[in-house]
Coordinates of C-alpha atoms in Angstrom, one line a residue:
Chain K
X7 CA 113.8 105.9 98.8
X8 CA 112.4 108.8 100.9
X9 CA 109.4 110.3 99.2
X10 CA 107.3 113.2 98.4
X11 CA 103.6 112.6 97.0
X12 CA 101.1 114.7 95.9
X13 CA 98.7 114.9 93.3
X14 CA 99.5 116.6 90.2
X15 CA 96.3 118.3 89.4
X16 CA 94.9 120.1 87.9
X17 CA 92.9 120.8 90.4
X18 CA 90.4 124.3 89.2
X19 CA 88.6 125.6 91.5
X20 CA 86.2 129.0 91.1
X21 CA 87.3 132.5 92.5
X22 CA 86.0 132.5 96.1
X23 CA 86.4 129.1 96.8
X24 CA 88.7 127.1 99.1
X25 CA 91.5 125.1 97.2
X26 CA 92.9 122.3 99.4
X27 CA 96.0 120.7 98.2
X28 CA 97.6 117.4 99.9
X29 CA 100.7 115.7 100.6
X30 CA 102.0 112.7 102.2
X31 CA 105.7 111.8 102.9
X32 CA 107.2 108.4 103.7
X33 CA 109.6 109.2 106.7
X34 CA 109.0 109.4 109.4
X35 CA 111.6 111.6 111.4
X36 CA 110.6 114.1 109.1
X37 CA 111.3 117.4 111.2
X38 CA 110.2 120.4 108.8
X39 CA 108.0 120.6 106.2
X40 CA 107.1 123.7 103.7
X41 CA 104.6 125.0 100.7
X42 CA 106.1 126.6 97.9
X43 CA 104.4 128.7 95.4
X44 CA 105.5 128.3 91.6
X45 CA 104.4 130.8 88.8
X46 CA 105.0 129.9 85.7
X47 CA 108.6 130.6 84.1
X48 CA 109.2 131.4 87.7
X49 CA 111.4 130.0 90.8
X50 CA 110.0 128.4 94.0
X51 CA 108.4 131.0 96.5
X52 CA 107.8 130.3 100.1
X53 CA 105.0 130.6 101.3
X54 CA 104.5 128.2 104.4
X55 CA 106.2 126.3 106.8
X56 CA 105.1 124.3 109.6
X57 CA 107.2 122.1 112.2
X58 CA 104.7 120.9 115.0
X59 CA 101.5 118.9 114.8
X60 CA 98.4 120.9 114.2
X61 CA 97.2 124.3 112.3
X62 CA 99.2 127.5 111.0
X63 CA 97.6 130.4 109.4
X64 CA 98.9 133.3 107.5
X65 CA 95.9 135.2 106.1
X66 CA 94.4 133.2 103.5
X67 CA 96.8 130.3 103.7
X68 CA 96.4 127.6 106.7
X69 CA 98.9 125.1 106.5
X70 CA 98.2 121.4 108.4
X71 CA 100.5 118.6 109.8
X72 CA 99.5 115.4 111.1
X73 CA 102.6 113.5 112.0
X74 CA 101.4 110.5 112.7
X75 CA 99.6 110.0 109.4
X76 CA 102.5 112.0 107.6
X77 CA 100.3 114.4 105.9
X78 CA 100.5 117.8 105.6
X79 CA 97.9 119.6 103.8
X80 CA 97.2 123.4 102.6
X81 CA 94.3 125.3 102.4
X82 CA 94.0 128.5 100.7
X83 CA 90.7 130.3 101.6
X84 CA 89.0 132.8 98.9
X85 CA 90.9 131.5 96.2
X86 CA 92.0 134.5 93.8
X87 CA 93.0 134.2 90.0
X88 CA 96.1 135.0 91.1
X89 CA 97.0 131.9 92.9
X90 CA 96.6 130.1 89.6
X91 CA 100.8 128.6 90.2
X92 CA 102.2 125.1 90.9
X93 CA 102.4 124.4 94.7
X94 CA 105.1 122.0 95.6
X95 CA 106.0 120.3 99.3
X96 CA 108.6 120.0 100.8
X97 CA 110.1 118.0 103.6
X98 CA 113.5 117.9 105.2
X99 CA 113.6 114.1 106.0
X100 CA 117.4 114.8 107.3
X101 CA 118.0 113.9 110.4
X102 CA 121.3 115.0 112.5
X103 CA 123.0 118.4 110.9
X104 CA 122.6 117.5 107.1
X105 CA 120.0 119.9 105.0
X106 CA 118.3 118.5 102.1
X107 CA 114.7 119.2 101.2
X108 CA 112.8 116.8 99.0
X109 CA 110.3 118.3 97.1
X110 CA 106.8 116.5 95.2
X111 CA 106.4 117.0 91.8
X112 CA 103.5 119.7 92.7
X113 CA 100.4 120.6 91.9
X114 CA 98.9 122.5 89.5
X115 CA 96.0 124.8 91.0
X116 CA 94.2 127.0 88.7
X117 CA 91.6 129.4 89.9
X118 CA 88.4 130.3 87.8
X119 CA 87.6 133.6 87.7
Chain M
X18 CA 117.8 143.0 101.5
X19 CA 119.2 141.5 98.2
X20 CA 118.3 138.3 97.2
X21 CA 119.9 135.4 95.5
X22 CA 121.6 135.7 92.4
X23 CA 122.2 133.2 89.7
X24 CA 124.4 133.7 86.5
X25 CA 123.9 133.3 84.1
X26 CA 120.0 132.8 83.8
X27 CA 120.2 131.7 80.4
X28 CA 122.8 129.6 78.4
X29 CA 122.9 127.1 75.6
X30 CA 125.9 124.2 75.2
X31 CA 126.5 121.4 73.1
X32 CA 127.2 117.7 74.1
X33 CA 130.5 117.3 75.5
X34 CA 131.0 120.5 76.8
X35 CA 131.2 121.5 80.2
X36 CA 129.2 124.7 82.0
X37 CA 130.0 126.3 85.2
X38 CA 127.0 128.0 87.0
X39 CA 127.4 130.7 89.8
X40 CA 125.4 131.6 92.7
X41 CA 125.3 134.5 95.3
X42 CA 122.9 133.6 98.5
X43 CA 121.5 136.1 101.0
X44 CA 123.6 138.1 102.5
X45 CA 124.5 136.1 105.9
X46 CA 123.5 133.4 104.7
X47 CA 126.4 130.2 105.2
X48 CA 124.0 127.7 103.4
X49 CA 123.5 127.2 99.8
X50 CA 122.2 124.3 97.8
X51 CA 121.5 123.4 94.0
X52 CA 118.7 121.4 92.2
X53 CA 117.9 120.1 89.0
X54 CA 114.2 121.3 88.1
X55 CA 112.5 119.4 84.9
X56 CA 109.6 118.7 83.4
X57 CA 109.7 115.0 84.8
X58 CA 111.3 114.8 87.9
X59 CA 110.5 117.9 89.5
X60 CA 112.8 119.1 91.5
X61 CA 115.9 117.6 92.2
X62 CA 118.7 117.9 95.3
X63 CA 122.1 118.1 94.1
X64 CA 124.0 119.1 96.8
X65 CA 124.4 121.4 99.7
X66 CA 127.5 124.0 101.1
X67 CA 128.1 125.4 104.4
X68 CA 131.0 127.1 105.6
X69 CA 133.0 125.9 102.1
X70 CA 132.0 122.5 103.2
X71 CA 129.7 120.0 101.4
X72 CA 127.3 119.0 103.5
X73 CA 124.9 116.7 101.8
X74 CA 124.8 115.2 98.1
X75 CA 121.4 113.8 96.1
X76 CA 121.7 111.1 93.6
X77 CA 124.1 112.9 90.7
X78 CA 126.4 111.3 88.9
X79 CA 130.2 113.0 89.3
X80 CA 129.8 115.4 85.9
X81 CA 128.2 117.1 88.7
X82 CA 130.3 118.9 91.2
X83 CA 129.9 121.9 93.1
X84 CA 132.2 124.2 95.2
X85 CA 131.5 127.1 97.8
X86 CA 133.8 129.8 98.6
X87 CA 134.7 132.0 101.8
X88 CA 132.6 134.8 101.1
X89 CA 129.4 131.8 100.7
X90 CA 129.0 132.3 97.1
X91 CA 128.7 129.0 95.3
X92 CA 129.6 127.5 91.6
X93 CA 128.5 124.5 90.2
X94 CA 129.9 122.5 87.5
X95 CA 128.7 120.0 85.1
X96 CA 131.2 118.2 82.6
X97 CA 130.9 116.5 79.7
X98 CA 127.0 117.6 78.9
X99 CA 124.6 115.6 78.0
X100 CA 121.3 116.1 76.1
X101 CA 118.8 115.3 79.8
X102 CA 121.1 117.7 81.8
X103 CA 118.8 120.3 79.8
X104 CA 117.3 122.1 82.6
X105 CA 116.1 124.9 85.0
X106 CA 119.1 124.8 87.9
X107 CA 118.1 126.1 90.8
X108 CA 120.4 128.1 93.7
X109 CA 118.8 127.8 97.3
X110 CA 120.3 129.9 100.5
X111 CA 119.4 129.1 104.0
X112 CA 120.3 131.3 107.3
X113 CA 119.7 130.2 111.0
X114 CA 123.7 129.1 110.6
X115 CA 124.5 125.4 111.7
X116 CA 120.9 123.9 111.7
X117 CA 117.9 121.2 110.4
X118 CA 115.2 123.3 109.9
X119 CA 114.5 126.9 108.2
X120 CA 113.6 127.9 105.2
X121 CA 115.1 127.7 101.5
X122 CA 115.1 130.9 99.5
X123 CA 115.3 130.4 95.6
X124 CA 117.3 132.4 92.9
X125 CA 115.9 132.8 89.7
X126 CA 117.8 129.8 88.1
X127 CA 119.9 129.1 85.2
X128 CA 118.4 127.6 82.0
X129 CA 120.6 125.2 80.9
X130 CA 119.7 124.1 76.9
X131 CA 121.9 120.8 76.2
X132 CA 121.8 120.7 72.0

């Protein structure tokens, strides 16, 4: 059974602070991987995606992949109230031309103000 | 840019009945899947379209079938309802035509209350 891990949470952190949220993934031809942001009541929002080993930022988010560990992590610097949402990951461990992301359970990130 | 639509967000059934759910993706967009979102199991592939064709298929039993049509918008269908198909279903388009990567874009969902 492919899998998505991550921690449910919560995980608080205060306003200002960095919030690091993890995931690990059990396959290894794994070829895409992604953050989603969930608010409350709300659908999945992208807000991240990452395809080769290393770093991506976008402003306050910096996304990670390590391959070879299967980890991919996210940071999100100067944490605001309003990232206070469920983060979920997800991978597409599809190989050839078939599309199926698998998602964790996510998790929960509240920010203190 | 309009983005994906789900009707209807909200409905309530009763065991035994059966509940069709529709989906318009991006405009352009060839790829549309479904999932299952609860309180449990998170979310939940169901299955994916392209081109009227299904593609892939997650762990469902048959109640759940799907269908896509020429112009990309999708339908799912779930028969004979039962009390744990209660859920948030979500529609998910994908552009950059016949490929294994890109990004999923989310509808709002359809609340599905099984009583």
């Amino acid at each position: 059974q492919k899998e998505v891990e991550q921690n449910s949470g919560p995980l608080s952190v205060p306003e200002g602070a960095i919030a690091s949220l993890n995931c690990t993934y059990s396959d290894r031809v794994s070829q895409s991987f992604f953050w989603y942001r969930q608010y409350s009541g709300k659908s999945p929002e992208l807000i991240m995606s990452i395809y080769s080993n290393g770093d991506k930022e976008d402003g306050r988010f910096t996304a990670q992949l390590n391959k070879a560990s299967q980890y991919v992590s996210l940071l999100i610097r100067d944490s605001q109230p309003s990232d206070s949402a469920t983060y979920l990951c997800a991978v597409n461990m599809n190989g050839g031309s078939n599309y199926k992301l698998t998602f964790g359970k996510g998790t929960l990130l509240t920010v203190n103000p | 840019k309009a983005g994906v639509t789900q009707t209807p967000r909200y409905l309530i059934k009763t065991r035994g009945q059966q509940v069709t759910l529709s989906c318009s993706p991006i405009s352009g967009h060839r790829s549309v899947s479904w999932y299952q979102q609860t309180p449990g199991q998170g979310l939940q592939f169901l299955f994916e379209y392209f081109s009227e064709t299904q593609r892939n298929k997650g762990n469902f039993p048959g109640r759940f079938s799907g269908r896509q049509f020429s112009n990309s918008r999708s339908e799912m269908n779930v028969s004979t309802l039962e009390l744990g198909d209660s859920a948030l279903y979500l529609c998910a388009s994908k552009g950059w035509g016949f490929t294994n990567t890109g990004e999923l874009f989310f509808g709002e969902g359809s609340r599905l209350t099984v009583l």
